[in-house]
């Protein structure tokens, strides 16, 4: 069984390496020569712990190759995964240009029966379009099956998530094609859900929308905890232990970002609007998340008595730890607003700062957290990188101009910091009773 994966981004590379781990021979396809050169030399174009050791290993074993030749990759494969990017259009809908181009190329170069699997997150009904684009470009009427096998991996734990998933979802028009794809995962012990194409596509969007809902829900409860003097971390624990609720994705903070939740929620809302279906919950989930940054900035402003002329140090800029991805990271909005308000901004992030440097030349990128905090009016934690726990907070206290910590991820030890003398704010962490 030979597998080709079109698109060597986050999902494509992880999918390719996952199949190598499962014992298959895989060809990864991409058009970006720079990316291909890096991959062929065993280096990742992304920061993703866990993949960096497996990539050179599978290249050396001959399990994995990378090419820009889609023709070869299509001809030699039995199964072709489409894992190209699906950027957002200005109205939030999903731009299928790269998916269409991949499908057209598959049709053009098809040399026999193929199973084409959609791994990219695509609007409901795209599987059928992919089939049409393939058939329209075929030189001979070869049979083709389209399967949807959505991705549930998280950045930072991509390979682990791919190899030990909670479930595998396979959607297909023909049960035989679904069974064939299911058999690729025979060595992975987890529930495998076989359904139709449209349902598999809907499962992907619903999963991300529901996870974003949990976070916006606990963030809203966090705001209530702030005024009623309750502790949101304990609320999350207290409700999360109810198995019907579940304890994950209930960490209150400055909100969700990344390349998936914002884009997928926008696409689902755009799909619902196109169909004339009102989706109040989805819109509220997004609104709460957008407001969350302003909510934190208001807490910062209250404590500093204004932002103009203040020096704010951001600890972390990536949308979450263990990634250098800053797409839709709350930190980006925070930097923009702080600069617009006349504050000066310092940034420290173990891996992502380089991306911010280009976008915000006015912000000063520091090499260490200590450098960022010296002479600063606030340590504003945006990303829960583990190393922030081992900052010498006593030393930083002496070096800061104003010893204020705004903890955007409820990550630091409040009692410890207050013991040193810091003023501390973390959402819903017993910030006093103003009501009730
Ligand atoms: C998300 C999903 O978790 C994956 O299952 C999915 O495959 C992926 O999108 C995708 O569609 O490709 P990812 O974007 O890598 O994965 O990141 P998450 O770990 O889900 O975190 C998303 C955001 O939510 C981050 O900004 C994180 O800080 C925030 N978050 C997460 C919270 O604010 N609180 C939480 O309790 C959990």
Coordinates of C-alpha atoms and ligand atoms in Angstrom, one line a residue:
X1 CA 0.0 0.0 0.0
X2 CA 1.5 3.3 -1.1
X3 CA 0.3 6.6 0.3
X4 CA 0.8 10.1 -1.1
X5 CA 0.0 13.2 0.9
X6 CA -0.6 16.4 -1.0
X7 CA 0.4 19.4 1.1
X8 CA 3.3 19.5 3.5
X9 CA 2.1 21.9 6.1
X10 CA 1.3 21.0 9.7
X11 CA -1.3 18.4 9.0
X12 CA 0.4 17.0 5.9
X13 CA 3.7 16.4 7.5
X14 CA 2.2 14.9 10.6
X15 CA -0.1 12.6 8.5
X16 CA 2.9 11.5 6.4
X17 CA 5.0 10.7 9.4
X18 CA 2.1 9.0 11.2
X19 CA 1.6 6.6 8.3
X20 CA 5.4 5.9 8.2
X21 CA 5.1 5.0 11.9
X22 CA 2.3 2.7 11.0
X23 CA 4.6 0.9 8.5
X24 CA 3.6 2.5 5.2
X25 CA 5.7 4.1 2.4
X26 CA 4.7 7.7 2.0
X27 CA 5.4 10.5 -0.5
X28 CA 4.8 14.1 0.6
X29 CA 4.0 16.6 -2.1
X30 CA 4.4 20.4 -2.0
X31 CA 5.1 23.2 -4.4
X32 CA 7.3 25.3 -2.0
X33 CA 10.9 24.5 -3.0
X34 CA 12.3 26.0 0.2
X35 CA 10.1 23.8 2.3
X36 CA 10.9 20.7 0.3
X37 CA 14.7 21.4 0.6
X38 CA 14.3 21.6 4.4
X39 CA 12.2 18.5 4.6
X40 CA 14.5 16.4 2.4
X41 CA 17.4 17.4 4.6
X42 CA 15.5 16.2 7.6
X43 CA 14.5 19.5 9.0
X44 CA 11.0 20.7 9.9
X45 CA 9.7 24.0 8.5
X46 CA 7.5 24.2 11.6
X47 CA 8.3 23.9 15.4
X48 CA 6.6 20.8 16.5
X49 CA 8.2 18.7 19.3
X50 CA 8.1 15.0 18.6
X51 CA 8.3 15.2 14.8
X52 CA 11.9 16.4 14.5
X53 CA 13.4 13.0 15.4
X54 CA 11.0 10.9 13.4
X55 CA 11.4 12.9 10.1
X56 CA 15.2 12.1 9.5
X57 CA 14.6 8.5 10.7
X58 CA 11.9 7.8 8.2
X59 CA 13.9 9.6 5.4
X60 CA 16.9 7.4 6.2
X61 CA 14.9 4.2 6.2
X62 CA 13.5 5.1 2.8
X63 CA 9.9 5.2 4.2
X64 CA 9.4 8.8 3.4
X65 CA 10.2 11.0 0.4
X66 CA 9.2 14.6 -0.6
X67 CA 8.6 15.8 -4.1
X68 CA 7.1 18.7 -6.1
X69 CA 6.0 16.2 -8.8
X70 CA 2.3 15.7 -8.3
X71 CA 2.1 13.4 -11.4
X72 CA 4.6 10.9 -9.9
X73 CA 3.0 11.1 -6.5
X74 CA -0.5 10.4 -7.9
X75 CA 0.6 7.6 -10.3
X76 CA 2.5 5.6 -7.6
X77 CA -0.1 5.9 -4.9
X78 CA -3.1 3.7 -4.0
X79 CA -4.4 6.2 -1.5
X80 CA -4.0 10.0 -1.9
X81 CA -4.5 12.3 1.1
X82 CA -5.3 15.9 0.5
X83 CA -3.9 18.0 3.3
X84 CA -3.5 21.4 1.7
X85 CA -4.3 24.8 3.3
X86 CA -7.9 26.1 3.4
X87 CA -7.5 29.8 4.2
X88 CA -10.4 32.0 5.1
X89 CA -12.1 34.3 2.6
X90 CA -12.8 37.9 3.8
X91 CA -16.4 36.8 4.7
X92 CA -15.1 33.9 6.9
X93 CA -16.0 31.3 4.4
X94 CA -13.4 28.7 3.4
X95 CA -11.2 29.2 0.3
X96 CA -11.1 25.9 -1.5
X97 CA -8.6 27.0 -4.2
X98 CA -5.8 24.6 -3.1
X99 CA -8.2 21.7 -2.5
X100 CA -9.6 22.2 -6.0
X101 CA -6.1 22.4 -7.6
X102 CA -5.1 19.2 -5.8
X103 CA -8.3 17.4 -7.0
X104 CA -7.8 18.7 -10.5
X105 CA -4.2 17.4 -10.5
X106 CA -5.3 14.0 -9.2
X107 CA -7.9 13.7 -12.0
X108 CA -5.3 14.8 -14.6
X109 CA -2.7 12.2 -13.5
X110 CA -4.9 9.4 -12.4
X111 CA -3.7 6.1 -13.9
X112 CA -6.1 3.7 -12.3
X113 CA -8.4 3.3 -9.3
X114 CA -7.6 5.6 -6.4
X115 CA -9.0 6.4 -3.0
X116 CA -8.8 10.2 -2.4
X117 CA -9.0 11.2 1.3
X118 CA -9.7 14.7 2.5
X119 CA -7.7 15.6 5.6
X120 CA -8.0 19.3 5.2
X121 CA -10.9 20.9 7.1
X122 CA -13.5 21.7 4.5
X123 CA -17.1 22.9 4.3
X124 CA -19.9 20.3 4.3
X125 CA -20.4 19.1 0.8
X126 CA -16.7 19.5 -0.3
X127 CA -16.2 15.8 -0.7
X128 CA -18.7 15.8 -3.5
X129 CA -17.0 18.7 -5.1
X130 CA -13.7 17.0 -4.9
X131 CA -15.1 14.0 -6.8
X132 CA -16.5 16.3 -9.5
X133 CA -13.2 18.2 -9.9
X134 CA -11.4 14.9 -10.3
X135 CA -13.9 13.4 -12.8
X136 CA -13.9 16.6 -14.9
X137 CA -10.1 16.4 -15.3
X138 CA -9.7 12.7 -16.0
X139 CA -8.2 11.6 -19.3
X140 CA -9.8 8.2 -18.9
X141 CA -12.9 7.3 -16.8
X142 CA -11.0 5.6 -13.9
X143 CA -13.0 4.8 -10.8
X144 CA -12.3 7.0 -7.7
X145 CA -13.6 6.9 -4.1
X146 CA -13.7 10.0 -2.0
X147 CA -13.3 9.6 1.8
X148 CA -13.3 12.2 4.6
X149 CA -10.9 11.5 7.4
X150 CA -10.8 14.7 9.5
X151 CA -7.9 15.6 11.7
X152 CA -8.2 16.2 15.4
X153 CA -4.5 16.7 16.3
X154 CA -3.3 19.7 18.3
X155 CA -0.3 21.7 17.6
X156 CA 2.4 21.0 20.1
X157 CA 1.3 17.3 20.5
X158 CA 0.6 16.6 16.8
X159 CA 2.2 13.2 16.4
X160 CA 1.1 11.9 19.8
X161 CA -2.5 12.9 19.0
X162 CA -2.3 11.3 15.5
X163 CA -1.0 8.0 16.9
X164 CA -3.2 7.9 20.0
X165 CA -6.4 9.6 19.0
X166 CA -9.7 9.5 21.0
X167 CA -11.4 8.3 17.8
X168 CA -10.9 8.1 14.1
X169 CA -13.7 9.4 11.8
X170 CA -14.1 8.0 8.3
X171 CA -16.8 9.3 6.0
X172 CA -17.4 7.8 2.6
X173 CA -20.1 7.2 -0.1
X174 CA -19.1 3.5 -0.5
X175 CA -18.7 1.3 2.6
X176 CA -15.9 -0.6 0.8
X177 CA -13.8 2.6 0.6
X178 CA -14.4 3.4 4.2
X179 CA -13.4 -0.1 5.2
X180 CA -10.2 0.2 3.2
X181 CA -9.2 3.5 4.9
X182 CA -10.2 2.0 8.3
X183 CA -7.8 -0.9 7.7
X184 CA -4.9 1.6 7.4
X185 CA -5.4 2.3 11.1
X186 CA -5.7 -1.4 12.2
X187 CA -2.8 -0.9 14.6
X188 CA -4.4 2.0 16.4
X189 CA -6.7 1.0 19.2
X190 CA -9.5 3.5 19.4
X191 CA -13.2 3.8 18.4
X192 CA -13.5 4.1 14.6
X193 CA -16.6 5.9 13.4
X194 CA -17.7 5.1 9.9
X195 CA -20.3 7.4 8.5
X196 CA -21.2 9.3 5.3
X197 CA -19.0 12.1 3.8
X198 CA -21.1 15.0 4.9
X199 CA -21.4 13.8 8.5
X200 CA -17.6 13.3 8.8
X201 CA -17.1 16.9 7.5
X202 CA -19.7 18.1 10.1
X203 CA -18.0 16.2 12.9
X204 CA -14.8 18.1 12.4
X205 CA -16.4 21.5 12.6
X206 CA -18.7 20.5 15.5
X207 CA -15.7 19.2 17.5
X208 CA -13.8 22.5 17.2
X209 CA -16.9 24.6 17.7
X210 CA -17.7 22.7 20.9
X211 CA -14.2 22.9 22.3
X212 CA -14.3 26.7 21.7
X213 CA -17.7 26.8 23.3
X214 CA -16.3 25.2 26.5
X215 CA -13.5 27.8 26.7
X216 CA -15.8 30.8 26.1
X217 CA -18.2 29.4 28.6
X218 CA -15.6 29.1 31.4
X219 CA -14.2 32.6 30.4
X220 CA -17.7 34.1 30.9
X221 CA -18.0 32.3 34.2
X222 CA -14.5 33.7 35.1
X223 CA -15.9 37.2 34.6
X224 CA -18.7 36.4 37.0
X225 CA -16.3 34.9 39.5
X226 CA -14.4 38.2 39.4
X227 CA -17.3 40.2 40.7
X228 CA -18.8 37.5 43.0
X229 CA -15.5 36.5 44.6
X230 CA -15.6 32.9 43.4
X231 CA -12.6 30.9 42.1
X232 CA -13.0 29.9 38.5
X233 CA -10.2 27.3 38.7
X234 CA -12.1 25.5 41.4
X235 CA -15.4 25.9 39.5
X236 CA -13.8 24.3 36.4
X237 CA -12.6 21.4 38.7
X238 CA -16.0 21.1 40.3
X239 CA -17.9 20.9 37.1
X240 CA -15.3 19.1 35.1
X241 CA -15.3 16.1 37.3
X242 CA -18.9 15.5 36.2
X243 CA -18.3 13.0 33.4
X244 CA -21.1 14.5 31.4
X245 CA -19.1 17.8 31.3
X246 CA -15.5 16.6 31.3
X247 CA -12.5 18.5 32.7
X248 CA -10.6 19.4 29.6
X249 CA -10.8 22.7 27.8
X250 CA -12.1 24.5 30.9
X251 CA -9.0 26.6 31.5
X252 CA -10.1 30.2 31.8
X253 CA -7.8 32.8 30.3
X254 CA -7.4 35.4 27.7
X255 CA -9.1 33.3 25.1
X256 CA -8.6 30.9 22.2
X257 CA -6.6 31.6 19.1
X258 CA -4.6 29.6 16.5
X259 CA -5.1 28.5 13.0
X260 CA -8.2 26.3 13.7
X261 CA -10.8 27.5 16.1
X262 CA -11.2 31.1 14.8
X263 CA -11.2 30.0 11.1
X264 CA -13.4 27.0 11.7
X265 CA -16.0 28.9 13.7
X266 CA -16.1 31.6 11.1
X267 CA -16.5 29.0 8.3
X268 CA -19.3 27.3 10.2
X269 CA -21.1 30.6 10.8
X270 CA -20.7 31.5 7.1
X271 CA -22.1 28.1 6.1
X272 CA -25.1 28.6 8.5
X273 CA -25.8 32.1 7.1
X274 CA -25.6 30.8 3.5
X275 CA -28.2 28.2 4.5
X276 CA -30.4 30.7 6.3
X277 CA -29.9 28.9 9.6
X278 CA -29.5 31.1 12.7
X279 CA -26.6 30.0 15.0
X280 CA -26.8 32.1 18.1
X281 CA -24.5 29.9 20.2
X282 CA -21.7 29.9 17.7
X283 CA -21.8 33.7 17.4
X284 CA -21.9 34.2 21.1
X285 CA -18.9 31.9 21.6
X286 CA -16.9 34.1 19.1
X287 CA -18.1 37.3 20.7
X288 CA -17.1 36.3 24.2
X289 CA -13.6 35.4 22.9
X290 CA -13.2 38.7 21.1
X291 CA -14.3 40.6 24.2
X292 CA -11.9 38.7 26.4
X293 CA -8.8 40.7 25.3
X294 CA -10.5 44.0 26.0
X295 CA -11.6 42.6 29.4
X296 CA -8.0 41.9 30.3
X297 CA -6.7 45.2 29.0
X298 CA -9.3 47.0 31.1
X299 CA -8.0 45.1 34.2
X300 CA -4.5 46.2 33.3
X301 CA -5.5 49.8 32.7
X302 CA -7.3 49.9 36.1
X303 CA -4.2 48.7 37.9
X304 CA -1.8 51.0 36.1
X305 CA -4.1 54.0 36.1
X306 CA -3.8 54.4 32.3
X307 CA -1.6 52.9 29.6
X308 CA 0.1 55.9 28.0
X309 CA 3.8 55.9 28.7
X310 CA 3.6 52.5 30.6
X311 CA 6.0 49.7 29.7
X312 CA 4.2 46.3 29.4
X313 CA 6.2 43.1 29.0
X314 CA 4.5 40.2 27.3
X315 CA 5.6 36.7 28.4
X316 CA 4.7 34.5 25.4
X317 CA 3.2 35.5 22.1
X318 CA 2.3 32.1 20.5
X319 CA -1.4 31.1 20.7
X320 CA -0.4 28.3 23.1
X321 CA 2.8 26.8 24.4
X322 CA 5.0 24.3 22.4
X323 CA 4.4 26.0 19.1
X324 CA 5.8 29.0 17.3
X325 CA 2.4 29.7 15.7
X326 CA 1.1 33.2 16.3
X327 CA -1.9 33.0 14.0
X328 CA -4.9 34.7 15.7
X329 CA -2.9 34.6 19.0
X330 CA -4.5 36.9 21.6
X331 CA -1.0 38.4 22.1
X332 CA -1.2 40.0 18.6
X333 CA -4.3 42.0 19.5
X334 CA -2.8 42.9 22.8
X335 CA 0.3 44.3 21.2
X336 CA -1.7 46.3 18.7
X337 CA -4.0 47.8 21.3
X338 CA -1.1 48.6 23.7
X339 CA 0.9 50.4 21.0
X340 CA -2.2 52.3 19.9
X341 CA -2.8 53.4 23.5
X342 CA 0.8 54.8 23.7
X343 CA 2.3 52.0 25.9
X344 CA 5.6 50.6 25.0
X345 CA 5.8 46.8 24.6
X346 CA 8.5 44.3 25.3
X347 CA 8.2 40.7 24.2
X348 CA 9.8 37.5 25.2
X349 CA 8.8 34.1 23.8
X350 CA 11.1 31.1 23.7
X351 CA 10.4 30.3 20.0
X352 CA 7.7 32.6 18.5
X353 CA 9.2 36.1 19.0
X354 CA 10.9 36.2 15.6
X355 CA 7.5 36.2 13.9
X356 CA 6.3 39.2 15.9
X357 CA 9.5 41.2 15.3
X358 CA 8.6 41.6 11.6
X359 CA 5.0 42.6 12.2
X360 CA 5.6 45.0 15.1
X361 CA 9.0 46.8 14.7
X362 CA 7.9 49.2 17.4
X363 CA 7.8 46.4 20.0
X364 CA 11.1 45.4 21.6
X365 CA 11.9 41.7 21.3
X366 CA 14.0 40.4 24.3
X367 CA 16.3 37.4 24.5
X368 CA 15.2 36.4 28.0
X369 CA 12.1 36.9 30.3
X370 CA 14.4 38.7 32.8
X371 CA 15.5 41.2 30.1
X372 CA 11.8 41.8 29.2
X373 CA 10.8 42.4 32.8
X374 CA 13.6 44.8 33.8
X375 CA 12.2 48.4 34.3
X376 CA 8.8 47.2 33.3
X377 CA 5.3 48.2 34.6
X378 CA 3.7 44.8 34.1
X379 CA 4.5 41.2 33.4
X380 CA 1.6 40.2 31.2
X381 CA 1.6 36.4 30.7
X382 CA 0.0 35.5 27.4
X383 CA 1.2 31.9 26.9
X384 CA 1.7 29.2 29.5
X385 CA 5.3 28.2 28.6
X386 CA 6.6 26.0 31.4
X387 CA 9.8 28.1 31.7
X388 CA 7.8 31.0 33.1
X389 CA 7.3 29.0 36.3
X390 CA 11.1 29.1 36.8
X391 CA 11.6 32.8 36.3
X392 CA 13.4 34.2 39.3
X393 CA 10.4 36.2 40.4
X394 CA 12.1 37.6 43.4
X395 CA 14.9 39.1 41.3
X396 CA 12.4 40.3 38.7
X397 CA 10.4 42.1 41.6
X398 CA 13.5 44.2 42.4
X399 CA 14.1 44.9 38.7
X400 CA 10.5 45.9 37.7
X401 CA 9.4 49.5 37.8
X402 CA 5.9 48.4 38.9
X403 CA 5.6 44.9 40.3
X404 CA 2.3 43.9 38.6
X405 CA 1.5 40.5 37.1
X406 CA -1.4 40.0 34.8
X407 CA -1.7 36.3 34.3
X408 CA -3.6 35.7 31.0
X409 CA -3.6 31.9 31.5
X410 CA -4.2 31.5 35.3
X411 CA -0.8 29.7 35.2
X412 CA 1.3 31.3 37.9
X413 CA 1.1 30.8 41.6
X414 CA -0.8 33.8 43.0
X415 CA 0.1 33.2 46.6
X416 CA 3.8 32.9 45.9
X417 CA 3.8 36.1 43.8
X418 CA 1.8 38.1 46.3
X419 CA 4.1 36.8 49.0
X420 CA 7.0 38.5 47.2
X421 CA 5.0 41.7 47.0
X422 CA 3.5 41.6 43.5
X423 CA 0.0 42.8 42.7
X424 CA -1.5 39.9 40.8
X425 CA -4.5 39.5 38.5
X426 CA -5.8 36.2 37.0
X427 CA -9.3 36.0 35.8
X428 CA -11.8 34.6 38.4
X429 CA -9.0 33.9 40.9
X430 CA -10.6 35.5 44.0
X431 CA -10.2 39.1 43.0
X432 CA -12.5 40.4 45.7
X433 CA -16.3 40.7 46.0
X434 CA -18.0 43.6 44.4
X435 CA -21.5 42.1 44.2
X436 CA -23.8 39.9 46.2
Ligands
LIG1 C1 -7.4 22.5 17.8 C2 -8.2 21.2 18.3 O1 -7.9 21.1 19.7 C3 -7.7 20.0 17.6 O2 -8.4 18.9 18.0 C4 -7.9 20.2 16.1 O3 -7.4 19.1 15.3 C5 -7.2 21.4 15.6 O4 -7.6 22.6 16.4 C6 -7.4 21.6 14.2 O5 -8.6 21.8 13.8 O6 -6.5 21.4 13.3 P1 -5.0 23.6 18.2 O7 -5.5 24.8 17.4 O8 -3.7 23.1 17.9 O9 -6.1 22.4 18.1 O10 -5.0 24.1 19.7 P2 -5.8 23.8 21.1 O11 -4.9 23.0 22.0 O12 -7.1 23.3 20.8 O13 -5.9 25.3 21.7 C7 -6.7 26.3 21.0 C8 -6.7 27.6 21.8 O14 -7.5 27.4 22.9 C9 -5.4 28.0 22.3 O15 -5.2 29.4 22.1 C10 -5.4 27.7 23.8 O16 -4.6 28.5 24.6 C11 -6.9 27.9 24.1 N1 -7.4 27.1 25.3 C12 -7.4 25.7 25.2 C13 -7.9 27.8 26.4 O17 -7.9 29.0 26.4 N2 -8.4 27.0 27.4 C14 -8.4 25.7 27.4 O18 -8.9 25.1 28.4 C15 -7.9 25.0 26.3

